[in-house]
Amino acid sequence: LASAAAMVFYYTIRGGQCLNKHSQITLSPEDIVCYVGRDKHENEYLIKYGWPGDIWFHVDGLSSAHVYFRLKNVNTVSSIPIDDLPAESVADMMQICKNNSISGCKLASCKMVWTPHSNLKKTFDMESGAVTYHDTKMCRYARCDKDRTRVRELEKTKTPDMKVDYFQEMKDNERQIIARKKRVKRAENDEMYDPIQEDIYSSRMKASRQGDAASGLDAGLDALEGMSFAPVAVAGAANEQKEESGSDEPLWVQEEERRQGEPSVDVRFLSERGYSTSEAISACSTTKSCIAALSKLYNATGNDAWESPEAPVDVPEEVMQARIEEKEVLLAMYGFADDDDEATAKFSDMEDETIFNCTLPISGYEAPERYDQPPPLMLEVYVDNNIAPLYPNEPPVIAVVGGGLPEVQLRELTKRIQAEALERAKEEPGEPQFFNLIAFVGEAAESIVQEEAAELKAEQMKLFQAEKAAAKLLRDEQTREERLKNPKPSGVASMSQAERRAYAMEVAAKAGAGNVSKPGEDNEKKAAAPKYNAKTGVRDRD
């Protein structure tokens, strides 16, 4: 990562008393940093190097500046939850954002949106300055009416900064947060506030309550609005297994019950990560630990897999330093793990900065509703104990678990992640992989889910067509049987066209007592009849 220097504008906004659980905190203007990117290219740096806990403001649906709310005082509290910000500060942020919108500044009122910086989602196909959201439930909306007097006051406080080293500021903030958390941990204070984890936890708790009797009308509407029918990969195999079991429970629940009968804990560990029982037993029989068996199975996948050395390798100092820096960033992003919360990041050793094995939550993935609230999707990374001694110069060993994905889908997802990690290790040796892999895993899992959605839809259509064809055959068979039981008398319906014509003439002749003329007779009679002269009043044969 190279440091980035650019230009931003700073504003001095009002502070005020925080709301809800942070009502005991009163912020002054000196505690707040309000900064704005000069243009869409500067906004790219702000998106890339934002801090955990920053709040992003924008005009909803219109082009505008990216305005950020940040706290200076990291020694007491590093950030305030999005719902606890002072009302005066939010009002000033919205006025600045509206005034820096080409279209919004001309309107008497416009809709604003704000969300934590961690909720911003940026993909490679987006234009400069364009973003979307990981979870729209973490966004807040309000209307902002034009206040010319307040805008003039805020514009007087506007100051530019020509050279801002975003990367260095981000690293300094991360070190301060890590130091603060260590002090808190040494003081055995368990009530430390982590805004990112608080947002994620509150969002998951809300989702888990939706649809029950105690959730209320708003939660019920949110449940209907957020219903997703995008499912999982390998639909045919999943459905066949479910039909064979005869159970209405989700497949991941059935597989979890089946794994209880595995011959050992290590085999169960590998099965949970998508490997078959036979593969797990074979790998465990030739290795000393489940992690070593996982590494063997992982590296055996694909012909171009990266081979880890069998003999211990001394980790170079520059490699270890790169790992330490990456771990510091991850600690700042995810904080310390709560053993009671399965959706948090977990490091195998929080104190020893040289130990790197970790488990990270994939917040970009949302399980389909029919999975019935499965455990969160987690990305496991293994580097230590000679598993991937040269990381980040070589790819780590990776596993995915949870998310309600059946074992065959976890295996497919692991293959895609491995291919991505191998490609990045070859194209960008020495660069951290975790941040890109976390985003890739979320997108790949969603892609697998959408693939199954298409397969399920195709299967349903195929079943519908089969039922329709079977119903038609049944109707045809019933009609055939009815005709056999009640045969129609032979008559006109069985005649040819010539026979029907002759028959019709015969019937007409009988009805007219022989006065029916044959075809052409009428014309001959008309030709032979005397012509009448209108002038003389006599016929030509008189």
Coordinates of N, CA and C in Angstrom, one line a residue, residues 30-239:
E30 N -14.5 21.0 18.8 CA -13.1 20.6 18.7 C -13.0 19.0 18.7
D31 N -14.1 18.3 19.1 CA -14.0 16.9 19.1 C -14.3 16.3 17.8
I32 N -14.8 17.1 16.9 CA -15.4 16.6 15.6 C -14.5 17.0 14.4
V33 N -14.3 16.1 13.5 CA -13.7 16.5 12.2 C -14.7 16.3 11.1
C34 N -15.0 17.3 10.4 CA -15.9 17.2 9.3 C -15.1 17.5 8.0
Y35 N -14.9 16.6 7.1 CA -14.1 16.8 6.0 C -14.8 16.3 4.7
V36 N -14.5 17.0 3.6 CA -15.1 16.8 2.3 C -14.1 16.6 1.2
G37 N -14.3 15.7 0.3 CA -13.4 15.5 -0.8 C -13.6 16.6 -1.9
R38 N -12.5 17.0 -2.5 CA -12.6 18.1 -3.5 C -13.4 17.7 -4.7
D39 N -13.2 16.5 -5.2 CA -13.9 16.0 -6.4 C -14.1 14.5 -6.3
K40 N -14.6 13.9 -7.4 CA -14.8 12.4 -7.3 C -13.6 11.6 -7.2
H41 N -12.4 12.2 -7.7 CA -11.2 11.5 -7.6 C -10.6 11.5 -6.2
E42 N -10.8 12.6 -5.5 CA -10.4 12.7 -4.1 C -11.3 11.8 -3.3
N43 N -12.6 11.7 -3.7 CA -13.5 10.8 -2.9 C -13.1 9.4 -2.9
E44 N -12.4 8.9 -4.0 CA -11.8 7.6 -4.1 C -10.9 7.3 -2.9
Y45 N -10.0 8.3 -2.6 CA -9.1 8.2 -1.5 C -9.8 8.1 -0.2
L46 N -10.9 8.9 -0.1 CA -11.6 8.9 1.2 C -12.3 7.6 1.4
I47 N -12.8 7.0 0.3 CA -13.5 5.7 0.4 C -12.5 4.6 0.8
K48 N -11.3 4.7 0.2 CA -10.3 3.7 0.4 C -9.6 3.7 1.8
Y49 N -9.4 4.9 2.3 CA -8.6 5.1 3.5 C -9.5 5.6 4.7
G50 N -10.8 5.4 4.7 CA -11.6 5.8 5.8 C -11.3 5.0 7.0
W51 N -11.7 5.6 8.2 CA -11.5 4.9 9.5 C -12.7 4.1 9.9
P52 N -12.5 3.1 10.6 CA -13.7 2.4 11.3 C -14.4 3.4 12.2
G53 N -15.7 3.5 12.1 CA -16.4 4.5 12.9 C -16.7 5.8 12.2
D54 N -16.1 6.1 11.1 CA -16.5 7.3 10.3 C -17.9 7.2 9.8
I55 N -18.6 8.3 9.8 CA -20.0 8.3 9.2 C -20.0 9.1 7.9
W56 N -20.5 8.5 6.9 CA -20.5 9.0 5.5 C -21.9 9.6 5.2
F57 N -21.9 10.9 4.7 CA -23.1 11.6 4.4 C -23.2 11.8 2.9
H58 N -24.4 11.8 2.3 CA -24.5 12.0 0.8 C -26.0 12.4 0.5
V59 N -26.2 13.1 -0.6 CA -27.5 13.4 -1.0 C -28.1 12.1 -1.7
D60 N -29.2 11.6 -1.3 CA -29.7 10.4 -1.8 C -30.3 10.6 -3.2
G61 N -29.8 9.8 -4.2 CA -30.3 9.8 -5.5 C -29.7 10.9 -6.4
L62 N -28.8 11.8 -5.9 CA -28.3 12.9 -6.6 C -26.7 12.9 -6.5
S63 N -26.1 13.5 -7.4 CA -24.6 13.7 -7.3 C -24.3 14.7 -6.2
S64 N -23.4 14.4 -5.3 CA -23.0 15.4 -4.3 C -21.6 15.0 -3.8
A65 N -21.1 15.9 -2.9 CA -19.8 15.6 -2.3 C -20.0 14.5 -1.2
H66 N -18.9 13.8 -0.9 CA -18.9 12.9 0.1 C -18.4 13.6 1.4
V67 N -19.3 13.7 2.4 CA -19.0 14.4 3.6 C -18.9 13.4 4.7
Y68 N -17.8 13.5 5.5 CA -17.5 12.5 6.6 C -17.5 13.2 8.0
F69 N -18.1 12.4 8.9 CA -18.1 12.8 10.3 C -17.1 11.9 11.0
R70 N -16.1 12.5 11.8 CA -15.1 11.7 12.5 C -14.8 12.3 13.8
L71 N -14.5 11.5 14.8 CA -14.1 12.0 16.1 C -12.6 12.0 16.3
K72 N -12.1 13.1 16.9 CA -10.7 13.2 17.2 C -10.2 12.4 18.4
N73 N -11.0 12.5 19.4 CA -10.5 12.0 20.7 C -10.7 10.4 20.8
V74 N -9.6 9.7 20.4 CA -9.7 8.3 20.4 C -9.3 7.7 21.8
N75 N -8.8 8.5 22.7 CA -8.4 8.0 24.0 C -9.7 7.7 24.9
T76 N -10.8 8.4 24.7 CA -12.0 8.1 25.5 C -13.0 7.2 24.7
V77 N -13.3 7.7 23.5 CA -14.2 6.9 22.6 C -13.8 7.2 21.2
S78 N -13.7 6.2 20.4 CA -13.2 6.3 19.0 C -14.3 6.7 18.0
S79 N -15.6 6.5 18.4 CA -16.7 6.8 17.5 C -18.0 6.7 18.2
I80 N -19.0 7.3 17.6 CA -20.4 7.3 18.2 C -21.3 6.5 17.2
P81 N -22.1 5.6 17.7 CA -23.1 4.9 16.8 C -23.9 5.9 16.0
I82 N -24.3 5.4 14.8 CA -25.0 6.2 13.9 C -26.3 6.8 14.4
D83 N -26.9 6.1 15.3 CA -28.2 6.6 15.9 C -28.0 7.4 17.1
D84 N -26.8 7.6 17.6 CA -26.5 8.4 18.8 C -25.8 9.7 18.5
L85 N -25.7 10.1 17.2 CA -25.0 11.3 16.9 C -25.8 12.5 17.4
P86 N -25.2 13.6 17.8 CA -25.9 14.8 18.2 C -26.8 15.3 17.0
A87 N -28.0 15.8 17.3 CA -28.9 16.2 16.3 C -28.3 17.5 15.6
E88 N -27.6 18.3 16.3 CA -27.1 19.5 15.7 C -26.0 19.2 14.7
S89 N -25.2 18.2 15.1 CA -24.1 17.8 14.2 C -24.6 17.2 12.9
V90 N -25.7 16.4 13.0 CA -26.3 15.8 11.8 C -26.9 16.8 10.9
A91 N -27.5 17.8 11.5 CA -28.2 18.9 10.8 C -27.1 19.7 10.0
D92 N -25.9 20.0 10.6 CA -24.9 20.7 9.9 C -24.3 19.8 8.8
M93 N -24.1 18.6 9.1 CA -23.5 17.7 8.0 C -24.5 17.6 6.8
M94 N -25.8 17.6 7.0 CA -26.7 17.5 5.9 C -26.7 18.8 5.1
Q95 N -26.5 20.0 5.8 CA -26.5 21.3 5.1 C -25.2 21.4 4.2
I96 N -24.1 20.9 4.8 CA -22.9 20.9 4.0 C -23.0 20.0 2.8
C97 N -23.6 18.9 3.0 CA -23.7 17.9 1.9 C -24.6 18.4 0.8
K98 N -25.8 19.0 1.2 CA -26.7 19.6 0.3 C -26.1 20.7 -0.5
N99 N -25.4 21.6 0.2 CA -24.8 22.8 -0.5 C -23.7 22.4 -1.5
N100 N -23.1 21.2 -1.3 CA -22.1 20.7 -2.2 C -22.6 19.8 -3.2
S101 N -23.9 19.9 -3.5 CA -24.5 19.1 -4.6 C -25.0 20.0 -5.7
I102 N -24.6 19.8 -6.9 CA -24.9 20.7 -8.0 C -26.4 20.8 -8.2
S103 N -27.1 19.6 -8.1 CA -28.6 19.7 -8.2 C -29.2 19.9 -6.9
G104 N -28.7 19.4 -5.8 CA -29.4 19.5 -4.5 C -29.4 20.9 -4.0
C105 N -28.3 21.7 -4.3 CA -28.3 23.1 -3.7 C -29.4 23.9 -4.3
K106 N -29.9 23.6 -5.5 CA -31.0 24.4 -6.1 C -32.4 24.0 -5.6
L107 N -32.5 22.9 -4.9 CA -33.8 22.5 -4.4 C -34.0 23.0 -3.0
A108 N -35.3 23.3 -2.7 CA -35.7 23.7 -1.4 C -35.5 22.6 -0.3
S109 N -35.7 21.4 -0.8 CA -35.5 20.2 0.2 C -35.1 19.0 -0.6
C110 N -34.3 18.2 0.0 CA -33.9 16.9 -0.7 C -33.6 15.9 0.4
K111 N -33.6 14.6 -0.1 CA -33.4 13.5 0.8 C -32.0 13.2 1.0
M112 N -31.6 13.0 2.3 CA -30.2 12.7 2.6 C -30.0 11.3 3.1
V113 N -28.8 10.7 3.0 CA -28.6 9.4 3.5 C -27.2 9.4 4.2
W114 N -27.1 8.7 5.3 CA -25.8 8.5 6.0 C -25.7 7.1 6.5
T115 N -24.5 6.7 6.6 CA -24.2 5.3 7.0 C -22.8 5.2 7.5
P116 N -22.4 4.2 8.3 CA -21.0 4.0 8.6 C -20.1 3.7 7.4
H117 N -18.9 4.2 7.5 CA -18.0 4.0 6.4 C -17.8 2.5 6.1
S118 N -17.8 1.7 7.1 CA -17.6 0.2 6.9 C -18.7 -0.4 6.1
N119 N -19.9 0.3 5.9 CA -21.0 -0.2 5.2 C -20.9 0.2 3.7
L120 N -19.9 1.0 3.3 CA -19.8 1.4 1.9 C -19.2 0.2 1.1
K121 N -19.7 0.0 0.0 CA -19.3 -1.1 -0.9 C -18.8 -0.5 -2.2
K122 N -17.6 -0.9 -2.6 CA -17.0 -0.4 -3.8 C -16.5 -1.6 -4.7
T123 N -16.9 -1.6 -5.9 CA -16.5 -2.7 -6.8 C -15.7 -2.1 -8.0
F124 N -15.0 -3.0 -8.7 CA -14.1 -2.5 -9.7 C -14.9 -1.9 -10.9
D125 N -16.1 -2.3 -11.2 CA -16.8 -1.8 -12.3 C -17.5 -0.4 -12.1
M126 N -17.4 0.1 -10.9 CA -18.0 1.4 -10.6 C -17.1 2.6 -11.1
E127 N -17.8 3.7 -11.3 CA -17.1 4.9 -11.7 C -16.4 5.5 -10.5
S128 N -15.5 6.5 -10.7 CA -14.8 7.1 -9.6 C -15.9 7.8 -8.7
G129 N -15.7 7.6 -7.4 CA -16.6 8.3 -6.5 C -17.9 7.6 -6.3
A130 N -18.3 6.6 -7.0 CA -19.5 5.9 -6.9 C -19.4 4.7 -5.9
V131 N -20.4 4.6 -5.1 CA -20.4 3.5 -4.0 C -21.8 2.9 -3.9
T132 N -22.0 1.8 -3.3 CA -23.2 1.3 -2.9 C -23.1 0.8 -1.5
Y133 N -24.0 -0.1 -1.0 CA -24.0 -0.4 0.5 C -24.0 -2.0 0.6
H134 N -23.3 -2.4 1.6 CA -23.3 -3.8 2.0 C -24.7 -4.2 2.5
D135 N -25.2 -3.3 3.4 CA -26.5 -3.6 4.0 C -27.3 -2.3 4.1
T136 N -28.4 -2.2 3.4 CA -29.2 -1.0 3.4 C -29.9 -0.7 4.8
K137 N -30.0 -1.8 5.6 CA -30.5 -1.6 6.9 C -29.7 -0.7 7.9
M138 N -28.4 -0.6 7.5 CA -27.5 0.3 8.3 C -27.5 1.7 7.8
C139 N -28.4 2.0 6.8 CA -28.5 3.4 6.3 C -29.6 4.2 7.0
R140 N -29.4 5.5 7.2 CA -30.4 6.3 7.8 C -30.8 7.4 6.8
Y141 N -32.0 7.8 6.8 CA -32.5 8.8 5.8 C -33.3 9.9 6.5
A142 N -33.2 11.1 5.9 CA -33.9 12.3 6.4 C -34.0 13.3 5.4
R143 N -35.0 14.2 5.4 CA -35.0 15.3 4.5 C -34.3 16.5 5.1
C144 N -33.7 17.3 4.2 CA -32.9 18.4 4.6 C -33.5 19.7 3.9
D145 N -34.0 20.6 4.6 CA -34.5 21.9 4.0 C -33.4 22.9 4.0
K146 N -33.4 23.7 2.9 CA -32.4 24.7 2.7 C -32.4 25.7 3.8
D147 N -31.2 26.0 4.4 CA -31.0 27.0 5.5 C -29.9 27.9 5.1
R148 N -30.2 29.0 4.3 CA -29.1 29.8 3.8 C -28.3 30.4 4.9
T149 N -28.9 30.8 6.0 CA -28.1 31.5 7.1 C -27.1 30.5 7.6
R150 N -27.5 29.2 7.9 CA -26.6 28.3 8.5 C -25.5 27.9 7.4
V151 N -25.9 27.8 6.2 CA -24.9 27.5 5.1 C -23.8 28.6 5.1
R152 N -24.2 29.9 5.1 CA -23.2 30.9 5.1 C -22.3 30.8 6.3
E153 N -22.8 30.5 7.5 CA -22.0 30.4 8.7 C -21.0 29.2 8.5
L154 N -21.4 28.1 7.9 CA -20.5 27.0 7.8 C -19.5 27.2 6.7
E155 N -19.8 27.9 5.6 CA -18.9 28.2 4.6 C -17.7 29.1 5.1
K156 N -18.0 29.9 6.1 CA -16.9 30.8 6.7 C -15.9 30.0 7.4
T157 N -16.3 28.7 7.9 CA -15.3 27.9 8.6 C -14.6 27.0 7.7
K158 N -14.8 27.0 6.4 CA -14.2 26.1 5.4 C -12.8 26.4 5.2
T159 N -11.9 25.4 5.4 CA -10.5 25.5 5.2 C -9.9 24.4 4.4
P160 N -9.0 24.6 3.4 CA -8.5 23.5 2.6 C -7.2 23.0 3.2
D161 N -6.9 21.7 2.9 CA -5.7 21.1 3.3 C -5.1 20.5 2.0
M162 N -4.0 21.1 1.5 CA -3.5 20.7 0.2 C -2.9 19.3 0.2
K163 N -2.3 18.9 1.3 CA -1.6 17.6 1.3 C -2.0 16.8 2.5
V164 N -2.8 15.8 2.3 CA -3.3 14.9 3.3 C -2.8 13.5 3.0
D165 N -2.0 13.0 4.0 CA -1.5 11.6 3.8 C -2.6 10.7 4.4
Y166 N -3.5 10.2 3.6 CA -4.6 9.4 4.1 C -4.1 8.1 4.7
F167 N -3.2 7.5 4.0 CA -2.7 6.2 4.5 C -2.0 6.3 5.9
Q168 N -1.2 7.3 6.0 CA -0.5 7.5 7.3 C -1.4 7.8 8.4
E169 N -2.5 8.7 8.1 CA -3.5 9.0 9.1 C -4.2 7.7 9.5
M170 N -4.6 6.9 8.6 CA -5.3 5.6 8.9 C -4.4 4.7 9.8
K171 N -3.1 4.6 9.4 CA -2.2 3.7 10.2 C -2.1 4.3 11.6
D172 N -1.9 5.6 11.8 CA -1.8 6.2 13.1 C -3.0 5.9 13.9
N173 N -4.2 6.1 13.3 CA -5.4 5.8 14.0 C -5.6 4.4 14.5
E174 N -5.2 3.5 13.6 CA -5.2 2.0 13.9 C -4.3 1.7 15.1
R175 N -3.1 2.3 15.1 CA -2.2 2.0 16.3 C -2.8 2.6 17.6
Q176 N -3.4 3.8 17.5 CA -4.0 4.3 18.7 C -5.2 3.5 19.2
I177 N -6.0 2.9 18.3 CA -7.1 2.1 18.7 C -6.6 0.8 19.3
I178 N -5.5 0.2 18.7 CA -5.0 -1.0 19.3 C -4.4 -0.8 20.6
A179 N -3.7 0.4 20.8 CA -3.1 0.7 22.1 C -4.2 0.9 23.1
R180 N -5.3 1.6 22.7 CA -6.4 1.8 23.6 C -7.1 0.5 24.1
K181 N -7.3 -0.4 23.1 CA -7.9 -1.7 23.4 C -7.0 -2.5 24.4
K182 N -5.7 -2.4 24.2 CA -4.8 -3.2 25.1 C -4.9 -2.6 26.5
R183 N -5.0 -1.3 26.6 CA -5.1 -0.7 27.9 C -6.4 -1.1 28.6
V184 N -7.5 -1.1 27.8 CA -8.8 -1.5 28.3 C -8.7 -3.0 28.8
K185 N -8.1 -3.8 27.9 CA -8.0 -5.3 28.3 C -7.2 -5.5 29.6
R186 N -6.1 -4.7 29.7 CA -5.3 -4.9 30.9 C -6.1 -4.4 32.1
A187 N -7.0 -3.4 31.9 CA -7.8 -3.0 33.0 C -9.0 -3.9 33.3
E188 N -9.1 -4.9 32.4 CA -10.2 -5.9 32.5 C -11.6 -5.2 32.5
N189 N -11.7 -4.3 31.6 CA -12.9 -3.6 31.4 C -13.6 -4.2 30.2
D190 N -14.7 -5.0 30.4 CA -15.3 -5.7 29.3 C -16.4 -4.8 28.6
E191 N -16.6 -3.6 29.0 CA -17.6 -2.8 28.4 C -17.1 -1.8 27.3
M192 N -16.0 -2.2 26.7 CA -15.5 -1.4 25.6 C -16.4 -1.4 24.4
Y193 N -16.6 -0.2 23.8 CA -17.6 -0.1 22.7 C -16.8 -0.2 21.4
D194 N -17.3 -1.1 20.5 CA -16.8 -1.2 19.2 C -17.9 -0.9 18.2
P195 N -17.8 0.2 17.5 CA -19.0 0.6 16.7 C -19.3 -0.3 15.5
I196 N -18.2 -0.9 14.9 CA -18.4 -1.8 13.8 C -19.2 -3.1 14.3
Q197 N -18.7 -3.7 15.3 CA -19.3 -4.9 15.8 C -20.7 -4.6 16.4
E198 N -20.9 -3.4 16.9 CA -22.2 -3.0 17.4 C -23.2 -2.9 16.3
D199 N -22.8 -2.3 15.2 CA -23.7 -2.2 14.0 C -24.0 -3.6 13.5
I200 N -23.0 -4.5 13.3 CA -23.2 -5.8 12.8 C -24.1 -6.6 13.8
Y201 N -23.8 -6.5 15.0 CA -24.6 -7.3 16.0 C -26.0 -6.9 16.1
S202 N -26.3 -5.5 16.1 CA -27.7 -5.0 16.1 C -28.4 -5.4 14.9
S203 N -27.7 -5.4 13.7 CA -28.4 -5.8 12.5 C -28.8 -7.2 12.5
R204 N -27.9 -8.1 13.0 CA -28.2 -9.5 13.0 C -29.3 -9.8 14.0
M205 N -29.3 -9.1 15.2 CA -30.3 -9.3 16.2 C -31.7 -8.9 15.6
K206 N -31.7 -7.8 14.9 CA -33.0 -7.4 14.3 C -33.5 -8.4 13.3
A207 N -32.5 -8.9 12.5 CA -32.9 -9.9 11.5 C -33.5 -11.2 12.1
S208 N -32.8 -11.6 13.3 CA -33.3 -12.8 13.9 C -34.7 -12.6 14.6
R209 N -35.1 -11.4 14.9 CA -36.4 -11.2 15.5 C -37.5 -11.0 14.5
Q210 N -37.1 -10.7 13.2 CA -38.2 -10.4 12.3 C -39.1 -11.6 12.0
G211 N -40.4 -11.3 12.0 CA -41.4 -12.3 11.7 C -42.0 -13.0 13.0
D212 N -41.4 -12.7 14.2 CA -42.0 -13.4 15.4 C -43.1 -12.5 15.9
A213 N -43.8 -13.0 16.9 CA -45.0 -12.2 17.4 C -44.6 -11.0 18.1
A214 N -43.4 -10.9 18.6 CA -43.0 -9.7 19.4 C -42.3 -8.6 18.6
S215 N -42.1 -8.9 17.3 CA -41.3 -7.9 16.5 C -42.1 -6.7 16.1
G216 N -43.4 -6.7 16.1 CA -44.1 -5.5 15.8 C -44.3 -5.3 14.3
L217 N -45.1 -4.3 13.9 CA -45.5 -4.1 12.5 C -44.3 -3.7 11.7
D218 N -43.4 -2.8 12.2 CA -42.2 -2.4 11.5 C -41.3 -3.6 11.1
A219 N -41.0 -4.4 12.1 CA -40.2 -5.6 11.8 C -40.8 -6.5 10.8
G220 N -42.2 -6.7 10.9 CA -42.9 -7.5 10.0 C -42.8 -7.0 8.6
L221 N -42.9 -5.6 8.4 CA -42.8 -5.0 7.1 C -41.3 -5.2 6.6
D222 N -40.4 -5.0 7.5 CA -39.0 -5.2 7.1 C -38.7 -6.6 6.6
A223 N -39.3 -7.5 7.3 CA -39.2 -8.9 6.9 C -39.7 -9.2 5.5
L224 N -40.9 -8.6 5.2 CA -41.4 -8.8 3.9 C -40.6 -8.1 2.8
E225 N -40.1 -6.9 3.2 CA -39.3 -6.1 2.2 C -38.0 -6.8 2.0
G226 N -37.4 -7.4 3.0 CA -36.1 -8.0 2.8 C -36.1 -9.5 2.4
M227 N -37.3 -10.0 2.1 CA -37.3 -11.4 1.7 C -36.5 -11.7 0.5
S228 N -35.7 -12.7 0.5 CA -34.8 -13.0 -0.6 C -35.0 -14.4 -1.0
F229 N -35.2 -14.7 -2.3 CA -35.4 -16.0 -2.8 C -34.2 -16.5 -3.6
A230 N -33.1 -15.7 -3.4 CA -31.8 -16.2 -4.0 C -31.2 -17.2 -3.2
P231 N -31.0 -18.4 -3.7 CA -30.6 -19.6 -2.9 C -29.2 -20.0 -3.0
V232 N -28.9 -21.3 -3.3 CA -27.6 -21.9 -3.1 C -27.2 -22.8 -4.3
A233 N -26.0 -23.2 -4.4 CA -25.6 -23.9 -5.6 C -26.0 -25.4 -5.6
V234 N -25.8 -26.1 -6.7 CA -26.0 -27.5 -6.9 C -27.4 -27.9 -6.4
A235 N -28.4 -27.2 -7.0 CA -29.8 -27.4 -6.4 C -30.2 -28.8 -6.6
G236 N -29.9 -29.5 -7.7 CA -30.4 -30.9 -7.9 C -29.9 -31.8 -6.8
A237 N -28.6 -31.7 -6.5 CA -28.1 -32.6 -5.4 C -28.7 -32.3 -4.1
A238 N -28.8 -31.0 -3.8 CA -29.4 -30.7 -2.5 C -30.8 -31.1 -2.4
N239 N -31.6 -31.0 -3.4 CA -33.0 -31.4 -3.4 C -33.1 -32.9 -3.3

